[in-house]
CSV table of C-alpha atoms in Angstrom, one decimal:
chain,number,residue,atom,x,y,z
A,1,UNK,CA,52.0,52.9,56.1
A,2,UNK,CA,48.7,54.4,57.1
A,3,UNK,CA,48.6,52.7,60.4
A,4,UNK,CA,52.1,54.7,60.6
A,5,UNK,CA,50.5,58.2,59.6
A,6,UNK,CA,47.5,57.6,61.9
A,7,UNK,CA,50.0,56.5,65.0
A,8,UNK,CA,51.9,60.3,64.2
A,9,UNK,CA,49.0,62.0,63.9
A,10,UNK,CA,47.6,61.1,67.1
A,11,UNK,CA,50.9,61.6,69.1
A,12,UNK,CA,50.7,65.2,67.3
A,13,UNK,CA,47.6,65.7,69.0
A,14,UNK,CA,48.0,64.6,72.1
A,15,UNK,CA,50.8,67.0,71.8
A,16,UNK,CA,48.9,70.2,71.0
A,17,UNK,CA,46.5,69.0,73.4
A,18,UNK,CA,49.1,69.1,76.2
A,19,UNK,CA,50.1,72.9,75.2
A,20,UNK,CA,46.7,73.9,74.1
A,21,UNK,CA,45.4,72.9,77.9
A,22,UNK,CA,48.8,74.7,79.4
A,23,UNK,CA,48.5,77.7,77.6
A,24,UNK,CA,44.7,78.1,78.9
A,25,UNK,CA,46.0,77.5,82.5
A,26,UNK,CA,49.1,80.4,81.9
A,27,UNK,CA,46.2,83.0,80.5
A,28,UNK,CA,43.9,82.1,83.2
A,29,UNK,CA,46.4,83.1,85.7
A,30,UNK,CA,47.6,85.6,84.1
A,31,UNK,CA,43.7,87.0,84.0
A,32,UNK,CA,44.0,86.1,87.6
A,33,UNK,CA,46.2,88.5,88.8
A,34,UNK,CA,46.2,91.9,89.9
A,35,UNK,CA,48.1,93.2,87.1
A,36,UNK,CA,51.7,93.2,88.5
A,37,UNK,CA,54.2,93.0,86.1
A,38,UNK,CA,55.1,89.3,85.0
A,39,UNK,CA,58.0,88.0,86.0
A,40,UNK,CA,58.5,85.6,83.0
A,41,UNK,CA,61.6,85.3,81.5
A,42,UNK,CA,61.3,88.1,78.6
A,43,UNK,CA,60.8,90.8,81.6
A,44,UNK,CA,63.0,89.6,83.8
A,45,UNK,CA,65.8,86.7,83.0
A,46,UNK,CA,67.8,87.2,86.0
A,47,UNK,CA,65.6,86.9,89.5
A,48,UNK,CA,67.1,86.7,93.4
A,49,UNK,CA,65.6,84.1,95.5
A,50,UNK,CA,65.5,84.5,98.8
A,51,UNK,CA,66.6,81.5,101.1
A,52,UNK,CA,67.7,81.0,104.8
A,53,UNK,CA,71.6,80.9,105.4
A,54,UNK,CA,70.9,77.7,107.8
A,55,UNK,CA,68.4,75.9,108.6
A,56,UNK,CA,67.5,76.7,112.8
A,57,UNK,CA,63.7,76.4,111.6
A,58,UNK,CA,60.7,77.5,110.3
A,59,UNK,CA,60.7,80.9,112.4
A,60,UNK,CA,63.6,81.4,112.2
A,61,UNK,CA,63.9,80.8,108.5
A,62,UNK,CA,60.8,83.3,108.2
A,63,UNK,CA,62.6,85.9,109.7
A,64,UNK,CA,65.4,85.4,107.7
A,65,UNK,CA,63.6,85.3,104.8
A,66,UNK,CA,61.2,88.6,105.5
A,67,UNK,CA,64.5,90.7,106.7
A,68,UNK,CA,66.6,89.4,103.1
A,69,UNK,CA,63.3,90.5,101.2
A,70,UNK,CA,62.8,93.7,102.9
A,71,UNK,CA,66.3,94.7,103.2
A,72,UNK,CA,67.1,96.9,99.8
A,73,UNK,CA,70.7,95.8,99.0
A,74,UNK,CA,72.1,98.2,96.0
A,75,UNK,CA,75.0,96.4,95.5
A,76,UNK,CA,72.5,93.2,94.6
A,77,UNK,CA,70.7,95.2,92.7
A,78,UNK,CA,73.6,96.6,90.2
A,79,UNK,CA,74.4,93.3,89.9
A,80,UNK,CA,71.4,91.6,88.6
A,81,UNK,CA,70.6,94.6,86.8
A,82,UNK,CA,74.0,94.3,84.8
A,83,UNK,CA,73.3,90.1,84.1
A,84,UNK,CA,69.6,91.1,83.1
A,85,UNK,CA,70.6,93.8,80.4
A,86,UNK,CA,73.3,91.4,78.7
A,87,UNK,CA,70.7,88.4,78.6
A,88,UNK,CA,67.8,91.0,77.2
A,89,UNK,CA,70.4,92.4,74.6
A,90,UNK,CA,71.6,89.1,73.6
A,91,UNK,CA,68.0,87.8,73.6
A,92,UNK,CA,67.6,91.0,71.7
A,93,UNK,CA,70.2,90.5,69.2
A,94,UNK,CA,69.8,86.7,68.3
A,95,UNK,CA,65.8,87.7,67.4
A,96,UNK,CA,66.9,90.6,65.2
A,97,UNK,CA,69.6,87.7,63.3
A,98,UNK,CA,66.5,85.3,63.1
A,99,UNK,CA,63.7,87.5,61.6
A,100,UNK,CA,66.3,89.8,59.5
A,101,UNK,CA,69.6,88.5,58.8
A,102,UNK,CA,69.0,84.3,58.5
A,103,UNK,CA,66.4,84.2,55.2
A,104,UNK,CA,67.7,87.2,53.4
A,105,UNK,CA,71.1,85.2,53.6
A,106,UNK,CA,69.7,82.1,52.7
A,107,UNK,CA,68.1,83.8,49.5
A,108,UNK,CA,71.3,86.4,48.6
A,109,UNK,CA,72.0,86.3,45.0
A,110,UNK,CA,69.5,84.0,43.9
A,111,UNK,CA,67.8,85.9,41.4
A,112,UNK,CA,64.0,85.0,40.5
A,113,UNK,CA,64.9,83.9,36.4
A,114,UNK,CA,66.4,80.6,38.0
A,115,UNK,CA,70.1,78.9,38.1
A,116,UNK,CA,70.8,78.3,34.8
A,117,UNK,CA,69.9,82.1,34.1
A,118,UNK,CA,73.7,84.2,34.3
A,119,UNK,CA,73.9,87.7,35.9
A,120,UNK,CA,74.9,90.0,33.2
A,121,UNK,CA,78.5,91.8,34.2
A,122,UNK,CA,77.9,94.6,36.6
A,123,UNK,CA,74.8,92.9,38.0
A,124,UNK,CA,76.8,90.9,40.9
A,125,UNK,CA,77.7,94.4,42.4
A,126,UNK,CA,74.7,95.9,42.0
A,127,UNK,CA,72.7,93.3,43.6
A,128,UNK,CA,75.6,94.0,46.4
A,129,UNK,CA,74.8,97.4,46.4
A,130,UNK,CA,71.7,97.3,46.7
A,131,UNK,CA,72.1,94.6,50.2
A,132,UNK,CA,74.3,97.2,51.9
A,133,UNK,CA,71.8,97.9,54.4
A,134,UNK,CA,71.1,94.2,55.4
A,135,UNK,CA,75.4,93.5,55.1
A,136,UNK,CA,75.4,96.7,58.2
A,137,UNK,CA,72.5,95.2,59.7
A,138,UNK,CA,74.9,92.1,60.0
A,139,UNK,CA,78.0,93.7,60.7
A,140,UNK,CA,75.8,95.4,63.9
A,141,UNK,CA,74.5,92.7,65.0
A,142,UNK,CA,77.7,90.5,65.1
A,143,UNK,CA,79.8,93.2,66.5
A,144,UNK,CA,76.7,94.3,69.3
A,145,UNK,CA,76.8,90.6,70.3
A,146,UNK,CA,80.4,90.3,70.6
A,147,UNK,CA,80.3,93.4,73.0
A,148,UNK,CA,77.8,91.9,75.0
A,149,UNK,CA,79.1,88.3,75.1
A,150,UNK,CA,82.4,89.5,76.1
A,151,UNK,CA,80.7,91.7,79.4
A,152,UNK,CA,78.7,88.5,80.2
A,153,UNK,CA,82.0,86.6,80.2
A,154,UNK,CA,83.4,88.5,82.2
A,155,UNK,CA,80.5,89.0,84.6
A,156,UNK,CA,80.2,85.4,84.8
A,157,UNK,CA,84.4,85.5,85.7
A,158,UNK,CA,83.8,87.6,88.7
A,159,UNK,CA,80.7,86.0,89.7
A,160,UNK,CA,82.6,82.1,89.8
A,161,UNK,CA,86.0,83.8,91.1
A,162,UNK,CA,87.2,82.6,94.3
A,163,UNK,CA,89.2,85.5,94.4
A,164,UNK,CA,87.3,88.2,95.6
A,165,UNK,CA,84.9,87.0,98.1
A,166,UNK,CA,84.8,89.9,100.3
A,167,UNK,CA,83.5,92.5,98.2
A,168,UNK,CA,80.0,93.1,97.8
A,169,UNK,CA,77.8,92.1,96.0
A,170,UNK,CA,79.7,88.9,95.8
A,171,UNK,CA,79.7,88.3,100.3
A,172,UNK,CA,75.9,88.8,99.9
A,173,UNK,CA,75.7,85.3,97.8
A,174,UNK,CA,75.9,82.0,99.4
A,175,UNK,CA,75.4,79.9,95.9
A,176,UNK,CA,74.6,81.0,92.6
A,177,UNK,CA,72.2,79.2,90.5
A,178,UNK,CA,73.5,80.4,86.3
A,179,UNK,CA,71.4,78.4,83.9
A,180,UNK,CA,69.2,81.0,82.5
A,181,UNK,CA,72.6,83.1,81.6
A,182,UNK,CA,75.0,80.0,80.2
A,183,UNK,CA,71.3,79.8,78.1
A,184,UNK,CA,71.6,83.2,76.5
A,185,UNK,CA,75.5,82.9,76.2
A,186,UNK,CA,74.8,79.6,74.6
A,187,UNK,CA,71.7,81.5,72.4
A,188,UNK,CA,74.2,84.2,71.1
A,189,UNK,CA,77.0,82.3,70.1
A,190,UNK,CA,74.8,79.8,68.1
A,191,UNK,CA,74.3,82.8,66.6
A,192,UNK,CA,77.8,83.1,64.6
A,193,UNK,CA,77.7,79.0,64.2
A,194,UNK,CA,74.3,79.7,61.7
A,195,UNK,CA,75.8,82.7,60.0
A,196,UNK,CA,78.7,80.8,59.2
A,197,UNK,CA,76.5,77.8,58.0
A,198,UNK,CA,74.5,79.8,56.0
A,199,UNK,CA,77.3,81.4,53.9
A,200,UNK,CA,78.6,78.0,53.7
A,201,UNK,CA,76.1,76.7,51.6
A,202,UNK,CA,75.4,80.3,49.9
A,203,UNK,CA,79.1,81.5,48.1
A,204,UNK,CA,77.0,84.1,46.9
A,205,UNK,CA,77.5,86.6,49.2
A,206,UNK,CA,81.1,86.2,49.2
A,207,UNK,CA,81.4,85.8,45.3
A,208,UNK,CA,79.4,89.4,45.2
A,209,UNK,CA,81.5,91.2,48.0
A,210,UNK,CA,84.7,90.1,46.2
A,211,UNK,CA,83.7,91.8,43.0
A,212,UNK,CA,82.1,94.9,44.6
A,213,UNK,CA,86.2,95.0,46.4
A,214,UNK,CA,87.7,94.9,42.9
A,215,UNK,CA,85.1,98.0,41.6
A,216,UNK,CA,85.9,99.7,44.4
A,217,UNK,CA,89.5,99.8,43.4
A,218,UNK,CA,88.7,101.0,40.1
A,219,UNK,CA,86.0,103.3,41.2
A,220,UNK,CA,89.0,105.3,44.3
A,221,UNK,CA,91.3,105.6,41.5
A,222,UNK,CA,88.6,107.4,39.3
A,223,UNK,CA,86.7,109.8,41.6
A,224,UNK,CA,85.7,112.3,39.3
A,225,UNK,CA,84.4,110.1,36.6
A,226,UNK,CA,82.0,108.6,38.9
A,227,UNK,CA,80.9,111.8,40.8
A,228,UNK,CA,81.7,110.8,43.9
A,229,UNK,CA,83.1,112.6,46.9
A,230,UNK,CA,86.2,111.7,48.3
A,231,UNK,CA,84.9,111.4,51.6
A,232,UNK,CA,82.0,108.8,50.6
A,233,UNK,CA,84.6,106.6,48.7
A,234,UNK,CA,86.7,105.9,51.7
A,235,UNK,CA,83.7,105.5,54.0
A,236,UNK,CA,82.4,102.8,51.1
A,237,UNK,CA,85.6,101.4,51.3
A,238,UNK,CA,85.9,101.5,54.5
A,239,UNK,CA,82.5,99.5,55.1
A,240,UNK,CA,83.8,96.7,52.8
A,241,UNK,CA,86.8,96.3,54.2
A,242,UNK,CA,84.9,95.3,57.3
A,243,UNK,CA,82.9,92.8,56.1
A,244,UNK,CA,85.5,91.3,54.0
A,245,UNK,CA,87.6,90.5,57.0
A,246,UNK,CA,84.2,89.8,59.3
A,247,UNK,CA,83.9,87.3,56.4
A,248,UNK,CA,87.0,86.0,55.9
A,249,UNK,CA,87.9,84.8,59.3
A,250,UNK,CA,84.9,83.5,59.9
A,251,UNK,CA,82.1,84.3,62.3
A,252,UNK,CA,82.3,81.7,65.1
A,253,UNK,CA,86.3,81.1,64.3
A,254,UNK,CA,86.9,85.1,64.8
A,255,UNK,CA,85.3,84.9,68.5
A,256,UNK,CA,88.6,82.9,69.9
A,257,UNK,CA,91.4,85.1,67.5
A,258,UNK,CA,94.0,86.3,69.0
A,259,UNK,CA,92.8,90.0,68.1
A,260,UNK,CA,89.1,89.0,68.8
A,261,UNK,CA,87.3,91.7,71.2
A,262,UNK,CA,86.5,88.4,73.4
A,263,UNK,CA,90.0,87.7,73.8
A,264,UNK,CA,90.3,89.5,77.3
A,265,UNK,CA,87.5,87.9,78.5
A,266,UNK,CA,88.6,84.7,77.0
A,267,UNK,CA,91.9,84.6,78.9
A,268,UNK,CA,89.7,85.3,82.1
A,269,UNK,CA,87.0,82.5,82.3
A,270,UNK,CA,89.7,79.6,80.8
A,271,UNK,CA,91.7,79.8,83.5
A,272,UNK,CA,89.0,80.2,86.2
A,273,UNK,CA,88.4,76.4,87.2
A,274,UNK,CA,85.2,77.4,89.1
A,275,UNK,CA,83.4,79.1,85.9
A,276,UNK,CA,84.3,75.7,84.1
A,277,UNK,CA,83.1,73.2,86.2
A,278,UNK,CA,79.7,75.5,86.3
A,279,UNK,CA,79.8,75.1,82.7
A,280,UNK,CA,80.0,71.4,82.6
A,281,UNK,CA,77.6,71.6,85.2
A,282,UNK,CA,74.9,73.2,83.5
A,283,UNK,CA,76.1,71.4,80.4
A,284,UNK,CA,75.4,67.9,81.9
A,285,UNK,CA,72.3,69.4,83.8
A,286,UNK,CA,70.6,70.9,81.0
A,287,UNK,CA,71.2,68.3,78.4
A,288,UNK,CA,69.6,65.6,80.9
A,289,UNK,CA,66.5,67.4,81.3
A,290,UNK,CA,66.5,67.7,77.7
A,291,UNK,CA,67.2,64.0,76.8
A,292,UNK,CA,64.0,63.0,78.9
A,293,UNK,CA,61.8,65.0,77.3
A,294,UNK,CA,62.7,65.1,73.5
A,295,UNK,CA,60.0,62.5,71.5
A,296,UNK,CA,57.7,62.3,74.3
A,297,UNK,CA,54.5,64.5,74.9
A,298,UNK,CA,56.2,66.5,77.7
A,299,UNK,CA,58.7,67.6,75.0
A,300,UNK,CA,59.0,71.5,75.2
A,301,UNK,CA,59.0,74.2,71.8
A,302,UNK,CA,62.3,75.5,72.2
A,303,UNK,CA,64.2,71.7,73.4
A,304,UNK,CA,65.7,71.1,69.7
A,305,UNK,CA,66.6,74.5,69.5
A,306,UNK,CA,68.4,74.5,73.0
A,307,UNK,CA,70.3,71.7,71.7
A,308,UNK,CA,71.8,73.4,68.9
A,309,UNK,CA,72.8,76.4,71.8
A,310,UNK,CA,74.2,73.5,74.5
A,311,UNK,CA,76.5,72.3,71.4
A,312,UNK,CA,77.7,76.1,70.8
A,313,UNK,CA,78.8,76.6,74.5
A,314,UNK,CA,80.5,73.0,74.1
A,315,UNK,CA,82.3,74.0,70.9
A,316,UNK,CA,83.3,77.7,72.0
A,317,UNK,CA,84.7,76.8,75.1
A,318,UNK,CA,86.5,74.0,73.4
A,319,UNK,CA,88.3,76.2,71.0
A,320,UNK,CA,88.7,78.7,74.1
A,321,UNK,CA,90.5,76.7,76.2
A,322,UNK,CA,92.5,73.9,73.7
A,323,UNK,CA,91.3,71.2,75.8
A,324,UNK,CA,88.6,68.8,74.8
A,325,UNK,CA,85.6,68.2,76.8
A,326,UNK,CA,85.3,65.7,79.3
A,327,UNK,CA,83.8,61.7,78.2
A,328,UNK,CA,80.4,62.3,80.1
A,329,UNK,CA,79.6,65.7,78.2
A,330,UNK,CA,79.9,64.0,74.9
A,331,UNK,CA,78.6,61.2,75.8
A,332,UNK,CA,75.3,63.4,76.1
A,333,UNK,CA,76.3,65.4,72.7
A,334,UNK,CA,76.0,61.9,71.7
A,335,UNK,CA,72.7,61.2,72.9
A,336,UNK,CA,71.4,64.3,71.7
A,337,UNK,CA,72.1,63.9,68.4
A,338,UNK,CA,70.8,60.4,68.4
A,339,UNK,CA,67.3,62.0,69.3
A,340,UNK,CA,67.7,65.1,66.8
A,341,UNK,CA,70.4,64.6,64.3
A,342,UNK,CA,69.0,68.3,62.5
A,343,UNK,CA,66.9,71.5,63.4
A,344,UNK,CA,65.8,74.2,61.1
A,345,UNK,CA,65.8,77.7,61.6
A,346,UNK,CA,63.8,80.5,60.5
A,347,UNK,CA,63.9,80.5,56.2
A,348,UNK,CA,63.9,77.0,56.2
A,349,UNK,CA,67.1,75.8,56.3
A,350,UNK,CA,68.3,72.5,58.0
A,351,UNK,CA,71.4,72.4,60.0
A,352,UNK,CA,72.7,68.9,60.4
A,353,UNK,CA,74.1,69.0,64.1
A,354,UNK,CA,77.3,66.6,63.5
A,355,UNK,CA,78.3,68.7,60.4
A,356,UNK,CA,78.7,71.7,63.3
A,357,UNK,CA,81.3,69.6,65.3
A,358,UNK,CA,83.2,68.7,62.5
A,359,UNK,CA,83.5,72.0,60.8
A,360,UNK,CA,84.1,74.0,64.2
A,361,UNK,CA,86.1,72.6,66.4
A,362,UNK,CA,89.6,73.2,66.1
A,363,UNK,CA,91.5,70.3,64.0
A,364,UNK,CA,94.1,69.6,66.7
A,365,UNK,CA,91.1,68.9,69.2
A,366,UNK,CA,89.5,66.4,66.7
A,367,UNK,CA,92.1,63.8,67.4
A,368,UNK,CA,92.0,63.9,71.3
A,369,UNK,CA,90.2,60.5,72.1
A,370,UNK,CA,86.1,62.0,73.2
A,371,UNK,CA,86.2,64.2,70.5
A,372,UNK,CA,87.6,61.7,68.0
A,373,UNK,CA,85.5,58.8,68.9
A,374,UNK,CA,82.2,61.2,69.0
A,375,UNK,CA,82.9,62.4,65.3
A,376,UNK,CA,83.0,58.3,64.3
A,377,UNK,CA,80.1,57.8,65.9
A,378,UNK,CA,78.7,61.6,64.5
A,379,UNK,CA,79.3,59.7,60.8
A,380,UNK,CA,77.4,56.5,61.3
A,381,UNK,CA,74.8,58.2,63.0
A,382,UNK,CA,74.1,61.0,59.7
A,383,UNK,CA,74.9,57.8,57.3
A,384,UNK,CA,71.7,55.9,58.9
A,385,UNK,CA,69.7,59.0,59.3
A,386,UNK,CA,70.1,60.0,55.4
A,387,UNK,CA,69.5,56.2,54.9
A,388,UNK,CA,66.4,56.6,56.5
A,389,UNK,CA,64.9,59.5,54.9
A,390,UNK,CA,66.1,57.6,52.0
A,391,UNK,CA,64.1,54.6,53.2
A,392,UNK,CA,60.9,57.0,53.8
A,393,UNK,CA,60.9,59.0,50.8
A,394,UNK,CA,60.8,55.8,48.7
A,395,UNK,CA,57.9,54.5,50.3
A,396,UNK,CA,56.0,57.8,49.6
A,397,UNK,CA,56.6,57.7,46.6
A,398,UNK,CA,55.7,54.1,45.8
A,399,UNK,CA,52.3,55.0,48.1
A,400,UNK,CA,51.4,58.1,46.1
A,401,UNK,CA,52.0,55.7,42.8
A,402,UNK,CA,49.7,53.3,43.1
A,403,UNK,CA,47.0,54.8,45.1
């Protein structure tokens, strides 16, 4: 057991070693420079680079290269500029859900005298009263990233379409290189898949906005005795009418709904062969990066958490298009969660990866052969993981009892 704890300890510090010598070499250069604005991916997610249309050499290729850069195309311009905004505001959006919405969520309704300890009646919807600002904070959020998602969609439509080749900005492109935006898509709709966990495994917000409905009932049909205008009644009611149906539907289910505001967009990119195979492409690229670098010291921060965003592509556009993903993308799914069966996000909680494919993807789609055999394999894999922590909290305990 100790020779076990020493062995993680020093891979931990080789590990902060690594970052703690690469973070000196970023700041050094960063010290370095003139004081241009960075072009790291916070300030600028979406970049142009430059390259020769063929290869007639190196001065020619120079020329080409110093006339692309010089030359100020607008149309190039407005473009980027359009990708950049969506991936800032979804960027944006998904930190706003991770330091405000996810804890507060995690901890609704749990009230500091305990479990065993009942609310008194009338304390449920006052507790609820109390969280309307946070429940709008949601309702923004979710309903901002849906607007953005569905632009990016349909950005990424146009810029995959074979259509329309001959208008600018789309003639000045000869190949487009989209991993940074598939990220941020991927980023914001793992945003609805943790909301959805989270009130999952917390019925408190539900119980709570049930019986704030039901007062509010009362409460419209006796204005005067509560002192109330009219007007502030129906915007109350109005507000919870929202979030029950935000609620009820779901937040990841509601993005492919017939009346979703993605559905446009939706019908758009599913039939657009092009956009998919980039998908899978970046899918299958991004995943293989990730798969050699997980559990070894080149193993970046944000790896685990890009998994859980590669499975929320694979799961919306699933559901988007009815049609299940190829063998070799879940082949990697796999893979992935063979390396990291859970992650945790921000207030602790710890999302079991396999428990998000089997609760999200759409029941008829679970019975196609890849999906079918993944889920199997999904079961043994979470069975031998729980048997393991199992297996590891025992021998803690049995170390911390007789030493």
């Amino acid at each position: 057991m100790a020779s076990l704890l020493l062995e993680q300890q020093e891979k931990l510090r080789r590990h902060v070693d690594e970052w703690r010598f690469r973070s000196r070499a970023a700041l050094s250069g960063l010290g370095s420079g003139s004081g241009s604005p960075s072009n790291s991916a916070c300030s600028a997610p979406v970049r142009l680079r430059v390259g020769p249309t063929d290869h007639a050499g190196a001065g020619a290729a120079s020329l080409l290269l110093t006339t692309a850069a010089a030359d100020d195309n607008v149309a190039v311009s407005k473009f980027v500029a359009v990708l950049s905004h969506s991936c800032i505001e979804i960027s944006r959006l998904s930190d706003a859900a991770s330091k405000g919405l996810y804890r507060q969520l995690l901890l609704f309704g749990h009230n500091t005298g305990g479990l065993s300890e009942a609310l008194l009646e009338g304390e449920p919807q006052k507790m609820f009263a109390h969280s309307m600002p946070l429940l709008l904070d949601l309702y923004e959020i979710v309903n901002g990233l849906m607007a953005v998602l569905g632009n990016l969609l349909r950005q990424l439509d146009v810029s995959c379409s074979v259509r329309d080749k001959n208008v600018r900005p789309l003639n000045s492109f000869r190949s487009f290189d989209l991993r940074t935006v598939f990220g941020l898509l991927g980023e914001g709709l793992s945003v609805f898949l943790l909301l959805d966990e989270i009130l999952r495994h917390n019925g408190n917000v539900r119980s709570y906005l049930s019986l704030f409905s039901r007062m509010m009932s009362k409460v419209k049909s006796e204005v005067d005795i509560f002192g109330m205008s009219v007007e502030d009644v129906d915007f109350l009611d109005q507000v919870v009418y929202n979030l029950q149906k935000l609620f009820d539907s779901g937040f990841f289910h509601r993005l492919v709904q017939v009346d979703s505001p993605l559905c446009s967009s939706i019908n758009l990119v599913k039939s657009n062969h092009k956009f998919m195979d980039a998908f899978y492409s970046f899918f299958s690229e991004r995943s293989t990066e990730i798969l050699l670098r997980v559990g070894s010291v080149k193993e970046l921060p944000f790896d685990r958490k890009t998994i859980l965003h590669l499975l929320a592509l694979l799961l919306f556009f699933t559901s988007a298009t009815d049609e299940a993903p190829d063998k070799k993308s879940m082949k990697l799914l796999v893979e992935m969660f063979q390396l990291v069966p859970v992650v945790y996000i921000e207030g602790g909680k710890r999302i079991v990866l396999s428990d998000l494919m089997r609760y999200y993807c759409p029941p008829a789609l679970s019975l196609l052969p890849p999906i079918k055999e993944a889920c199997e394999a999904f079961g043994i894999m979470k069975n031998n993981y729980l048997t393991h922590l199992n297996e590891v909290h025992s021998r803690c305990a049995y170390f911390t009892l007789f030493t």
